[in-house]
PDB file of C-alpha atoms in Angstrom:
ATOM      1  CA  UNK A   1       2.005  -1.743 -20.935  1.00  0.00           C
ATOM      2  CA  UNK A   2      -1.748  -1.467 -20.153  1.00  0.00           C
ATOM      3  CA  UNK A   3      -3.090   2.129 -20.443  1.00  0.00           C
ATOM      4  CA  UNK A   4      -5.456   2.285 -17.364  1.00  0.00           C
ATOM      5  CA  UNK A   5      -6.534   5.320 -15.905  1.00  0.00           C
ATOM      6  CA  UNK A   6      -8.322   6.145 -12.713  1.00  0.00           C
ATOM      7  CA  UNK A   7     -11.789   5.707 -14.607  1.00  0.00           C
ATOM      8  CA  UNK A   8     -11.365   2.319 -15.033  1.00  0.00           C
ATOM      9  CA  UNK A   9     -11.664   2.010 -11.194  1.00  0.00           C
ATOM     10  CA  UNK A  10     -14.120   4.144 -10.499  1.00  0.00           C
ATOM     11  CA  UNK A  11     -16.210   0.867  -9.443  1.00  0.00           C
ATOM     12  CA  UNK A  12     -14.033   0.698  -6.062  1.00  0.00           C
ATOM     13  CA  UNK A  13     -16.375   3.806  -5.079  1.00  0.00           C
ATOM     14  CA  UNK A  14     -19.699   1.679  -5.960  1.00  0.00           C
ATOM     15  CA  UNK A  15     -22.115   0.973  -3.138  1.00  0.00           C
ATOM     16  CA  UNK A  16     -22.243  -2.931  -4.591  1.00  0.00           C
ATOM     17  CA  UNK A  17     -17.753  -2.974  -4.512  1.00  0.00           C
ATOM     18  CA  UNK A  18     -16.747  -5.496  -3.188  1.00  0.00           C
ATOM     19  CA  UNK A  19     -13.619  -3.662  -2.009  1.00  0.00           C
ATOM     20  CA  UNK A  20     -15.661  -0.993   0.247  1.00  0.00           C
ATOM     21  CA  UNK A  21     -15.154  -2.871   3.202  1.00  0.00           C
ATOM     22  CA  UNK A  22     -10.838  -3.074   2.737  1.00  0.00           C
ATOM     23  CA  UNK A  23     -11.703   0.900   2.020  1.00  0.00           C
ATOM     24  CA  UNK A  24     -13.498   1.198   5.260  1.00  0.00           C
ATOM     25  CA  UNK A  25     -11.390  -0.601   7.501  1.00  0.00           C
ATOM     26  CA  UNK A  26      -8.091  -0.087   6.056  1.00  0.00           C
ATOM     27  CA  UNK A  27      -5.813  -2.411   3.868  1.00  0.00           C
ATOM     28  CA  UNK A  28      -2.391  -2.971   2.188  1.00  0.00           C
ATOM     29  CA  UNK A  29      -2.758  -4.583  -1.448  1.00  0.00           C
ATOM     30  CA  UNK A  30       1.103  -5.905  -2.431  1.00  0.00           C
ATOM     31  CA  UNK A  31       2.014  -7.441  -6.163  1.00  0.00           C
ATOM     32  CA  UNK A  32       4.775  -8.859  -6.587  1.00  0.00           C
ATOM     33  CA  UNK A  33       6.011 -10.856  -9.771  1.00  0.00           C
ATOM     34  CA  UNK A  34       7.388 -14.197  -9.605  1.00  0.00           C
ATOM     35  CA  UNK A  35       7.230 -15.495  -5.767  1.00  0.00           C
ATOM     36  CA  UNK A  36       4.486 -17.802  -5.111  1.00  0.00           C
ATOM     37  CA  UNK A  37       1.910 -17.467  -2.186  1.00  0.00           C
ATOM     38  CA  UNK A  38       3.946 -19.467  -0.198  1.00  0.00           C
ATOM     39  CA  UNK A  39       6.879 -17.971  -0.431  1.00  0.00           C
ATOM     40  CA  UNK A  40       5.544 -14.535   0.333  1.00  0.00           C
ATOM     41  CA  UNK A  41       4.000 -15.985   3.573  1.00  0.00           C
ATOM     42  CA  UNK A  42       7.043 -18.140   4.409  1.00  0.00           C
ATOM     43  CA  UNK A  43       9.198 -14.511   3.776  1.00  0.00           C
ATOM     44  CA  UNK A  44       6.319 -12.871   6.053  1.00  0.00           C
ATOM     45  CA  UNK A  45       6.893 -15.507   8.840  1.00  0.00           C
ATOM     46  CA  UNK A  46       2.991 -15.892   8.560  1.00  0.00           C
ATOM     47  CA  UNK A  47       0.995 -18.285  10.411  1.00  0.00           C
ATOM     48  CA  UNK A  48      -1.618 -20.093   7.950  1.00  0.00           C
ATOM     49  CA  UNK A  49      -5.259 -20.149   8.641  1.00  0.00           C
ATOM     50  CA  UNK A  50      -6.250 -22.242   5.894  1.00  0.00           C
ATOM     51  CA  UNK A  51      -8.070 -21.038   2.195  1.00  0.00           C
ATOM     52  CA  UNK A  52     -11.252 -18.488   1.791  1.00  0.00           C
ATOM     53  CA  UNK A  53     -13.351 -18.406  -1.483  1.00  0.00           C
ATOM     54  CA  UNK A  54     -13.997 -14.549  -2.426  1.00  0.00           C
ATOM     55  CA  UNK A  55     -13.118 -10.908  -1.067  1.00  0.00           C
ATOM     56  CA  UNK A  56     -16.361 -11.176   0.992  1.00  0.00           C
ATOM     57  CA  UNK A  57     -15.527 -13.800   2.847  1.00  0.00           C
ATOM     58  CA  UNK A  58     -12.021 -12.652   3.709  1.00  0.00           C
ATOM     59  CA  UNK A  59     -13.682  -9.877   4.822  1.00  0.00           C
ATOM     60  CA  UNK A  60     -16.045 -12.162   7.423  1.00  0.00           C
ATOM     61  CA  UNK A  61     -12.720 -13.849   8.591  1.00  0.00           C
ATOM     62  CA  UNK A  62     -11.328 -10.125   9.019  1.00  0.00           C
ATOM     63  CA  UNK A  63     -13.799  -9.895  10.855  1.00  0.00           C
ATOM     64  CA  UNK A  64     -14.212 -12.859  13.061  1.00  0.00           C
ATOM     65  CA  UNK A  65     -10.194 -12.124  13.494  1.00  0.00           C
ATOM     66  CA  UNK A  66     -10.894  -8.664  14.917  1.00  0.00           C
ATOM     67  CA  UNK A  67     -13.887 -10.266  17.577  1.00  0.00           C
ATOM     68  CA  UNK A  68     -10.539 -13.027  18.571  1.00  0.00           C
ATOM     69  CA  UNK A  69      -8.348 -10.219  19.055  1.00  0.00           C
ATOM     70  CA  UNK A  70     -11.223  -7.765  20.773  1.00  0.00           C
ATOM     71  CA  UNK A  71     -10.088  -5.215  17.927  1.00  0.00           C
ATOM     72  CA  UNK A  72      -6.707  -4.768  18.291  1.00  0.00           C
ATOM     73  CA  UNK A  73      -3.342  -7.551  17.721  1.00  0.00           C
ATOM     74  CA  UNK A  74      -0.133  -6.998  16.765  1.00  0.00           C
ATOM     75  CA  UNK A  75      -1.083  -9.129  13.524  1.00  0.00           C
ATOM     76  CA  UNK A  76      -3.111  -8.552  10.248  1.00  0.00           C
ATOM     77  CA  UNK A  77      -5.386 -10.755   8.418  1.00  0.00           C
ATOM     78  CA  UNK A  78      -4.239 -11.438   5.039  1.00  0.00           C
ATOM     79  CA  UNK A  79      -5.149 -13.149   2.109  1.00  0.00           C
ATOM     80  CA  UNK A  80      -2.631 -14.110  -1.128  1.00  0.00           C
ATOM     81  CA  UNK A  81      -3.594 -15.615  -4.429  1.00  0.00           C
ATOM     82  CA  UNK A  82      -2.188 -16.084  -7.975  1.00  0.00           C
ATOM     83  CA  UNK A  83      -2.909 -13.246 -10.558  1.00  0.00           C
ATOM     84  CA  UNK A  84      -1.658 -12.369 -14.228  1.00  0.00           C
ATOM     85  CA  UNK A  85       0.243 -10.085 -14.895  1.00  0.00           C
ATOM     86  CA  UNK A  86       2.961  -8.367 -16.820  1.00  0.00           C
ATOM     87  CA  UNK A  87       5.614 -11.021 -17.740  1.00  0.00           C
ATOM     88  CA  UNK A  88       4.202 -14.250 -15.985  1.00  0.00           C
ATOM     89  CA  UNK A  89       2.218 -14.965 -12.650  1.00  0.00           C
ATOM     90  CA  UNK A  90       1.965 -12.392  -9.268  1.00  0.00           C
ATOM     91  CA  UNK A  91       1.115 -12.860  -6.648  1.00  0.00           C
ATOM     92  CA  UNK A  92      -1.681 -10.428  -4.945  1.00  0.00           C
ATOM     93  CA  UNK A  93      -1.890 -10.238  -0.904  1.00  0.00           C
ATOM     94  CA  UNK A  94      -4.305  -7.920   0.519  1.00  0.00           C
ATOM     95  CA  UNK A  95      -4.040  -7.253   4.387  1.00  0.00           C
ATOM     96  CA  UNK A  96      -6.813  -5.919   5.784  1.00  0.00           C
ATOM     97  CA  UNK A  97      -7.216  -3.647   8.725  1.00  0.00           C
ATOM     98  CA  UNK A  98      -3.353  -3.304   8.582  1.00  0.00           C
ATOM     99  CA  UNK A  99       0.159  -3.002   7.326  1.00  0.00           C
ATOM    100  CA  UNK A 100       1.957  -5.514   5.270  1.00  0.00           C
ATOM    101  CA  UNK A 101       3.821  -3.129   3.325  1.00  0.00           C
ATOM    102  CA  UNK A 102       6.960  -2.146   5.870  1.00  0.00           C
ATOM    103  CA  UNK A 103       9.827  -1.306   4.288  1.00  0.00           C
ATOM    104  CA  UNK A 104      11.953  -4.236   5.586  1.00  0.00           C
ATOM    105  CA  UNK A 105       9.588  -6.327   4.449  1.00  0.00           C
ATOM    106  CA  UNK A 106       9.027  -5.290   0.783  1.00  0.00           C
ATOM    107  CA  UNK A 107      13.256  -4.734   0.321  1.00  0.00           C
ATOM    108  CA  UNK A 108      13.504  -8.957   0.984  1.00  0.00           C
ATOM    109  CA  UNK A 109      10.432  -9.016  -1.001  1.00  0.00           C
ATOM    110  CA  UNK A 110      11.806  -7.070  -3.753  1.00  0.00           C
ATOM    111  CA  UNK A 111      14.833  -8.893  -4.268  1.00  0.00           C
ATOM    112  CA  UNK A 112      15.558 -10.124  -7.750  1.00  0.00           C
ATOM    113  CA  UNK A 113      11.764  -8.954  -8.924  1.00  0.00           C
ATOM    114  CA  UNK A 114       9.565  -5.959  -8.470  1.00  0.00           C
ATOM    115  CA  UNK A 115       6.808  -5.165  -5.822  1.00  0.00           C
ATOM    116  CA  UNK A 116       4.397  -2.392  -6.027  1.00  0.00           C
ATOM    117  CA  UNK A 117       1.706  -2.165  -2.992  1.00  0.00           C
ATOM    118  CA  UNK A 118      -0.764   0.787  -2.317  1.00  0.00           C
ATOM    119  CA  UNK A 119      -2.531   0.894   1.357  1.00  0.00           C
ATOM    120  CA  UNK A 120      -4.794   3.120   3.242  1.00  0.00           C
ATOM    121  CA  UNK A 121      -5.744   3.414   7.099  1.00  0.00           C
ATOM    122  CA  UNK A 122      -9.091   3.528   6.780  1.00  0.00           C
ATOM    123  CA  UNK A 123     -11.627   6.158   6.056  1.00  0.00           C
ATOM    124  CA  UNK A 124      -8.776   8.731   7.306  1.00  0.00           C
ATOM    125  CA  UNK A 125      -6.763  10.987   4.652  1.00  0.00           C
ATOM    126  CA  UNK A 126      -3.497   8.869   5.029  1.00  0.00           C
ATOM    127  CA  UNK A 127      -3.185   6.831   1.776  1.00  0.00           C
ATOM    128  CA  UNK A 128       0.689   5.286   0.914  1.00  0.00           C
ATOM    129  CA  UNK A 129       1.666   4.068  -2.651  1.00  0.00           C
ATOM    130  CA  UNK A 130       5.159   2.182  -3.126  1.00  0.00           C
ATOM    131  CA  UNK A 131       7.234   1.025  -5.639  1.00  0.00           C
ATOM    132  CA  UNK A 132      10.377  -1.336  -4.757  1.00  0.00           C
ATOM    133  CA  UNK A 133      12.606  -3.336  -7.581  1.00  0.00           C
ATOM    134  CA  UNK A 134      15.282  -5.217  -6.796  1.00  0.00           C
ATOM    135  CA  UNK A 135      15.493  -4.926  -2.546  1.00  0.00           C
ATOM    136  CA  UNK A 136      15.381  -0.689  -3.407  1.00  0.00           C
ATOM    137  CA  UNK A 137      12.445   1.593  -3.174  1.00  0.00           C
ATOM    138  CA  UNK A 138      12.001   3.317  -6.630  1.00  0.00           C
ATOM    139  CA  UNK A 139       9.277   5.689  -5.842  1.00  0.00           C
ATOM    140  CA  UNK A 140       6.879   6.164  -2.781  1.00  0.00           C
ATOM    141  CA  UNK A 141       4.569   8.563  -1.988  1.00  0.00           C
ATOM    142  CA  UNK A 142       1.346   9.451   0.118  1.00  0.00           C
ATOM    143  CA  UNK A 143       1.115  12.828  -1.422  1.00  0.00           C
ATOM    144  CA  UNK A 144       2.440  12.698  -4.986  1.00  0.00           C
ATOM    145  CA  UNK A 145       4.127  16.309  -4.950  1.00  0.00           C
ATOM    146  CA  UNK A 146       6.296  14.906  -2.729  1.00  0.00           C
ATOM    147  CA  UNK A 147       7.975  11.740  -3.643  1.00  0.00           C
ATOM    148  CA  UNK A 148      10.450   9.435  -2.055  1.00  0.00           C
ATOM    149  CA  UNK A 149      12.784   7.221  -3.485  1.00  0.00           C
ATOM    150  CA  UNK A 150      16.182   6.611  -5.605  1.00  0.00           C
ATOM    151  CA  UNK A 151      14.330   7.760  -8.686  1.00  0.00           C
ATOM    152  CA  UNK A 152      11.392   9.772  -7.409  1.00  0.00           C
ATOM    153  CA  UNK A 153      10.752  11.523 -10.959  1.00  0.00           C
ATOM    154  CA  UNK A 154      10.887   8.258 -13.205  1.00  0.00           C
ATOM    155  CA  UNK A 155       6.914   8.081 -12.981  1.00  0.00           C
ATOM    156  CA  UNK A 156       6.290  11.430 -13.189  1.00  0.00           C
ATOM    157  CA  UNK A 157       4.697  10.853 -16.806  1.00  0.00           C
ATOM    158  CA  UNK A 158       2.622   7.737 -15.654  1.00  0.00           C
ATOM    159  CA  UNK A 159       1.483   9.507 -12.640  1.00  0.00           C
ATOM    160  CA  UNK A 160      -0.315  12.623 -14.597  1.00  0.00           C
ATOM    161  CA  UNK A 161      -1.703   9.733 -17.229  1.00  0.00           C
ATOM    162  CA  UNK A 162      -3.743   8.066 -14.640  1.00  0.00           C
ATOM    163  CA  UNK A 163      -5.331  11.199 -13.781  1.00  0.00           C
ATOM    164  CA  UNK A 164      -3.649  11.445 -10.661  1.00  0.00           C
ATOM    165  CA  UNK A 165      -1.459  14.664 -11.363  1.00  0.00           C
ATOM    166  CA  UNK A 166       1.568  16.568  -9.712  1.00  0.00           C
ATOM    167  CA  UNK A 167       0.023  19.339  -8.728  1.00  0.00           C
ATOM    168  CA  UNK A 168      -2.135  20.368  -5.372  1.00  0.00           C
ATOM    169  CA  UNK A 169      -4.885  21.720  -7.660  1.00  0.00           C
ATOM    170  CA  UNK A 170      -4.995  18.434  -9.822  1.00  0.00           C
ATOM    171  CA  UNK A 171      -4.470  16.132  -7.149  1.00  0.00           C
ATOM    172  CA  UNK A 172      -7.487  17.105  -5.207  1.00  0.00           C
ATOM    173  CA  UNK A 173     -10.166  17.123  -8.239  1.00  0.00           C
ATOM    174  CA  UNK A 174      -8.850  13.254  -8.320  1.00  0.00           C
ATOM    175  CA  UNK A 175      -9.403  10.381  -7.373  1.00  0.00           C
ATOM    176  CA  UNK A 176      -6.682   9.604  -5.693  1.00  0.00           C
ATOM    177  CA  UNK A 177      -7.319   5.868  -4.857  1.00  0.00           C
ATOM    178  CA  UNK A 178      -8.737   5.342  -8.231  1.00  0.00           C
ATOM    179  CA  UNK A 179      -5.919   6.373  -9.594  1.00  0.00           C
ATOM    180  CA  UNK A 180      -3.699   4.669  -7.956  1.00  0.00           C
ATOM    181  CA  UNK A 181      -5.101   1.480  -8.713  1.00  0.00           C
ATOM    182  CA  UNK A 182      -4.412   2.551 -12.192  1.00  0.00           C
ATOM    183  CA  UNK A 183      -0.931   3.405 -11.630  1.00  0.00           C
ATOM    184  CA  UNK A 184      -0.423  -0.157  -9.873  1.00  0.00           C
ATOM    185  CA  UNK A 185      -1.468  -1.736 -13.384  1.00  0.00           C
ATOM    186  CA  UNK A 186       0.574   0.438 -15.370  1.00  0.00           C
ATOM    187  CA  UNK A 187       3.580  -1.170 -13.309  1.00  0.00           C
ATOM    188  CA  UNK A 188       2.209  -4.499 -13.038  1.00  0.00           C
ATOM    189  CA  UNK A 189       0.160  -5.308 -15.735  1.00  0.00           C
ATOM    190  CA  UNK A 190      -2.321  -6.635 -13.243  1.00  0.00           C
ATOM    191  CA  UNK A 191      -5.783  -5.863 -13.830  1.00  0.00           C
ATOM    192  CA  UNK A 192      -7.927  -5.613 -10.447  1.00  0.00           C
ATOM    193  CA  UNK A 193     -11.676  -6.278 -11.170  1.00  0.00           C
ATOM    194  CA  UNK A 194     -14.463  -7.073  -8.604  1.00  0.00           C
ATOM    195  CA  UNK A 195     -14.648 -10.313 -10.320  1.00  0.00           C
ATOM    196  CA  UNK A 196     -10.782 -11.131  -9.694  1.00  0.00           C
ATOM    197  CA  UNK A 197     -11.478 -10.166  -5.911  1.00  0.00           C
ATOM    198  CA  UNK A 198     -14.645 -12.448  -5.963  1.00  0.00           C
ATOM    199  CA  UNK A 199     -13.798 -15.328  -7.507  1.00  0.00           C
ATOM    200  CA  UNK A 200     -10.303 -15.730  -6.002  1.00  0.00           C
ATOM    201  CA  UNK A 201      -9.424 -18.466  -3.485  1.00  0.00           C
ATOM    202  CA  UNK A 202      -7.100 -16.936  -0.926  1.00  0.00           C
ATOM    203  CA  UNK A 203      -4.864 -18.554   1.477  1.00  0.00           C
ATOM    204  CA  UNK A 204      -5.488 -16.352   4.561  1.00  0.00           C
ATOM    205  CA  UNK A 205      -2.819 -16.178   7.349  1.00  0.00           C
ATOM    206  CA  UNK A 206      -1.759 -13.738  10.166  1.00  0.00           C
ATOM    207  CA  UNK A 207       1.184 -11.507  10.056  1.00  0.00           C
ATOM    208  CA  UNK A 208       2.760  -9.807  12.328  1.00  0.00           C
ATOM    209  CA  UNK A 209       3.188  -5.995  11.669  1.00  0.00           C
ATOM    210  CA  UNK A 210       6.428  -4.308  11.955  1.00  0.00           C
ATOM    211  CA  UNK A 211       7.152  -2.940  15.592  1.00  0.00           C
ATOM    212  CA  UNK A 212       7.273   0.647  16.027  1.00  0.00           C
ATOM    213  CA  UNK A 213      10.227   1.556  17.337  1.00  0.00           C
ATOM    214  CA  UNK A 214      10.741   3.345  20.726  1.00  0.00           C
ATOM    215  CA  UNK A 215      11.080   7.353  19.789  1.00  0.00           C
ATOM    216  CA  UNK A 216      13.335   9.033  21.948  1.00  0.00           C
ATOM    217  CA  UNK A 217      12.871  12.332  21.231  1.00  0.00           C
ATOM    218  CA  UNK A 218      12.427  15.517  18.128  1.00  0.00           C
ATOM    219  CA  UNK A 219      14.174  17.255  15.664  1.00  0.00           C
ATOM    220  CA  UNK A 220      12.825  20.953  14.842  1.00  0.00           C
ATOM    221  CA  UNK A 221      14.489  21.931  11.289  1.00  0.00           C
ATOM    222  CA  UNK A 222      13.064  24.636   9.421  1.00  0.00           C
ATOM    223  CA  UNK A 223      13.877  27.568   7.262  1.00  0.00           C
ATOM    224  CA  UNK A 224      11.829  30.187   6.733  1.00  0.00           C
ATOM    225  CA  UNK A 225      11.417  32.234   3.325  1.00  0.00           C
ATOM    226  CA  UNK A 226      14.523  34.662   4.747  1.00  0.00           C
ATOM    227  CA  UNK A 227      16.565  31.860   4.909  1.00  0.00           C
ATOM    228  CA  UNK A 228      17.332  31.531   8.535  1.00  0.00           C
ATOM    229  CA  UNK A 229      17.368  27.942   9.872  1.00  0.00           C
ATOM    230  CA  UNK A 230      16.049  26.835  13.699  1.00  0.00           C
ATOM    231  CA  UNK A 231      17.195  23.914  14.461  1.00  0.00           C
ATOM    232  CA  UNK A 232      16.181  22.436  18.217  1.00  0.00           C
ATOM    233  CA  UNK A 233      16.284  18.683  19.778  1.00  0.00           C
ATOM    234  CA  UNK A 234      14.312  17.757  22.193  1.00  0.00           C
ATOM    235  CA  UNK A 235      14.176  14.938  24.415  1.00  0.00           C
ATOM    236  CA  UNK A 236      11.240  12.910  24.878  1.00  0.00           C
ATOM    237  CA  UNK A 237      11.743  13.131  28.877  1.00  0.00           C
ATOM    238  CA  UNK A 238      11.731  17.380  28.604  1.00  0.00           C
ATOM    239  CA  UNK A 239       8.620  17.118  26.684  1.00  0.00           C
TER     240      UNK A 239
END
């Protein structure tokens, strides 16, 4: 197991990164051990747009893809390459301006192997880390006090050696996204460097996000300190 910690990311920050443009715009970055590019895009249903050489110009197809699309699409632009890793080859997709990580999505994904992704929206405080192995999420969180998951304490130990923490106070004097990436290697093995994201050749392709599902209405559940419980539904037409 490697022993990163969130300073050995602090380049992500850097005015030169190459990855301040997937922080800008948004992005979901997705490991998984032992599928192959293809099979991840074949599992994704995604449509192939060929091969980019480098981070930067994925970013200019990202681009180019949001001009086609006049900003908006039901799809994200992603591109997949090989990477080392822990145990063998990974694969590494990063989707930017979008989600790749839905939770259908990574359980096939999952199956048989593990998948750990990390994404954020984009210059907004809403930043997701998952872990899946074998078709079940292990731990996810966007704030890591509060953890989802079958076994949402296994990484409590990893999570406070990043320099992430559990607590509210340590969690804001972090960096959270720097620390994440550093949790991502601890589980992976897989070192992300600017030079990785440079030199890599991805195959690019569109996938189509998850639909959101049609909401019908709200649940108001909440307990106060006294222990008494309001519970109300409410419709979506008596809103």
């Amino acid at each position: 197991m490697t022993t990163a910690t969130a300073a050995d990311y602090g380049w992500i920050r850097s005015a030169t990164s190459p990855f301040r443009y997937a922080l800008e715009s948004g992005y979901t970055l997705v490991l998984v051990r032992g599928v192959s590019p293809a099979q991840l895009l074949a599992l994704a249903e995604a449509e192939g747009r060929g091969v980019c050489a480098g981070l930067d110009e994925l970013s200019e197809q990202h681009e180019a893809f949001l001009c086609e699309s006049d900003g908006w699409d039901a799809c994200v632009l992603a591109g997949v390459c090989t990477v080392p890793g822990d145990e063998g080859e990974w694969t590494l997709a990063l989707a930017l301006g979008g989600d790749l990580g839905s939770s259908g999505f990574m359980e096939t994904l999952s199956a048989g192997t593990r998948v750990v992704s990390h994404a954020s929206n984009g210059g907004k405080p809403m930043e997701f880390f998952h872990w899946y192995e074998n078709g079940e999420l292990r731990t996810g969180f966007e704030w890591p006090r509060v953890r989802t998951g079958s076994t949402t304490d296994e990484l409590n130990s990893l999570i406070c050696q990043v320099g992430l923490g559990l607590t509210d106070e340590d969690i804001s004097r972090a960096d959270r996204k720097a620390a994440v990436f550093a949790l991502t290697e601890r589980l992976t093995g897989v070192r992300v460097t600017p030079e990785l994201l440079t030199s890599a050749a991805y195959r690019t392709a569109e996938v189509f996000e998850e639909p959101v599902e049609e909401w019908t209405g709200i649940v108001i559940d909440i307990t106060d300190a006294h222990g008494v419980r309001t519970y109300v539904e409410v419709r979506n037409d008596e809103l």
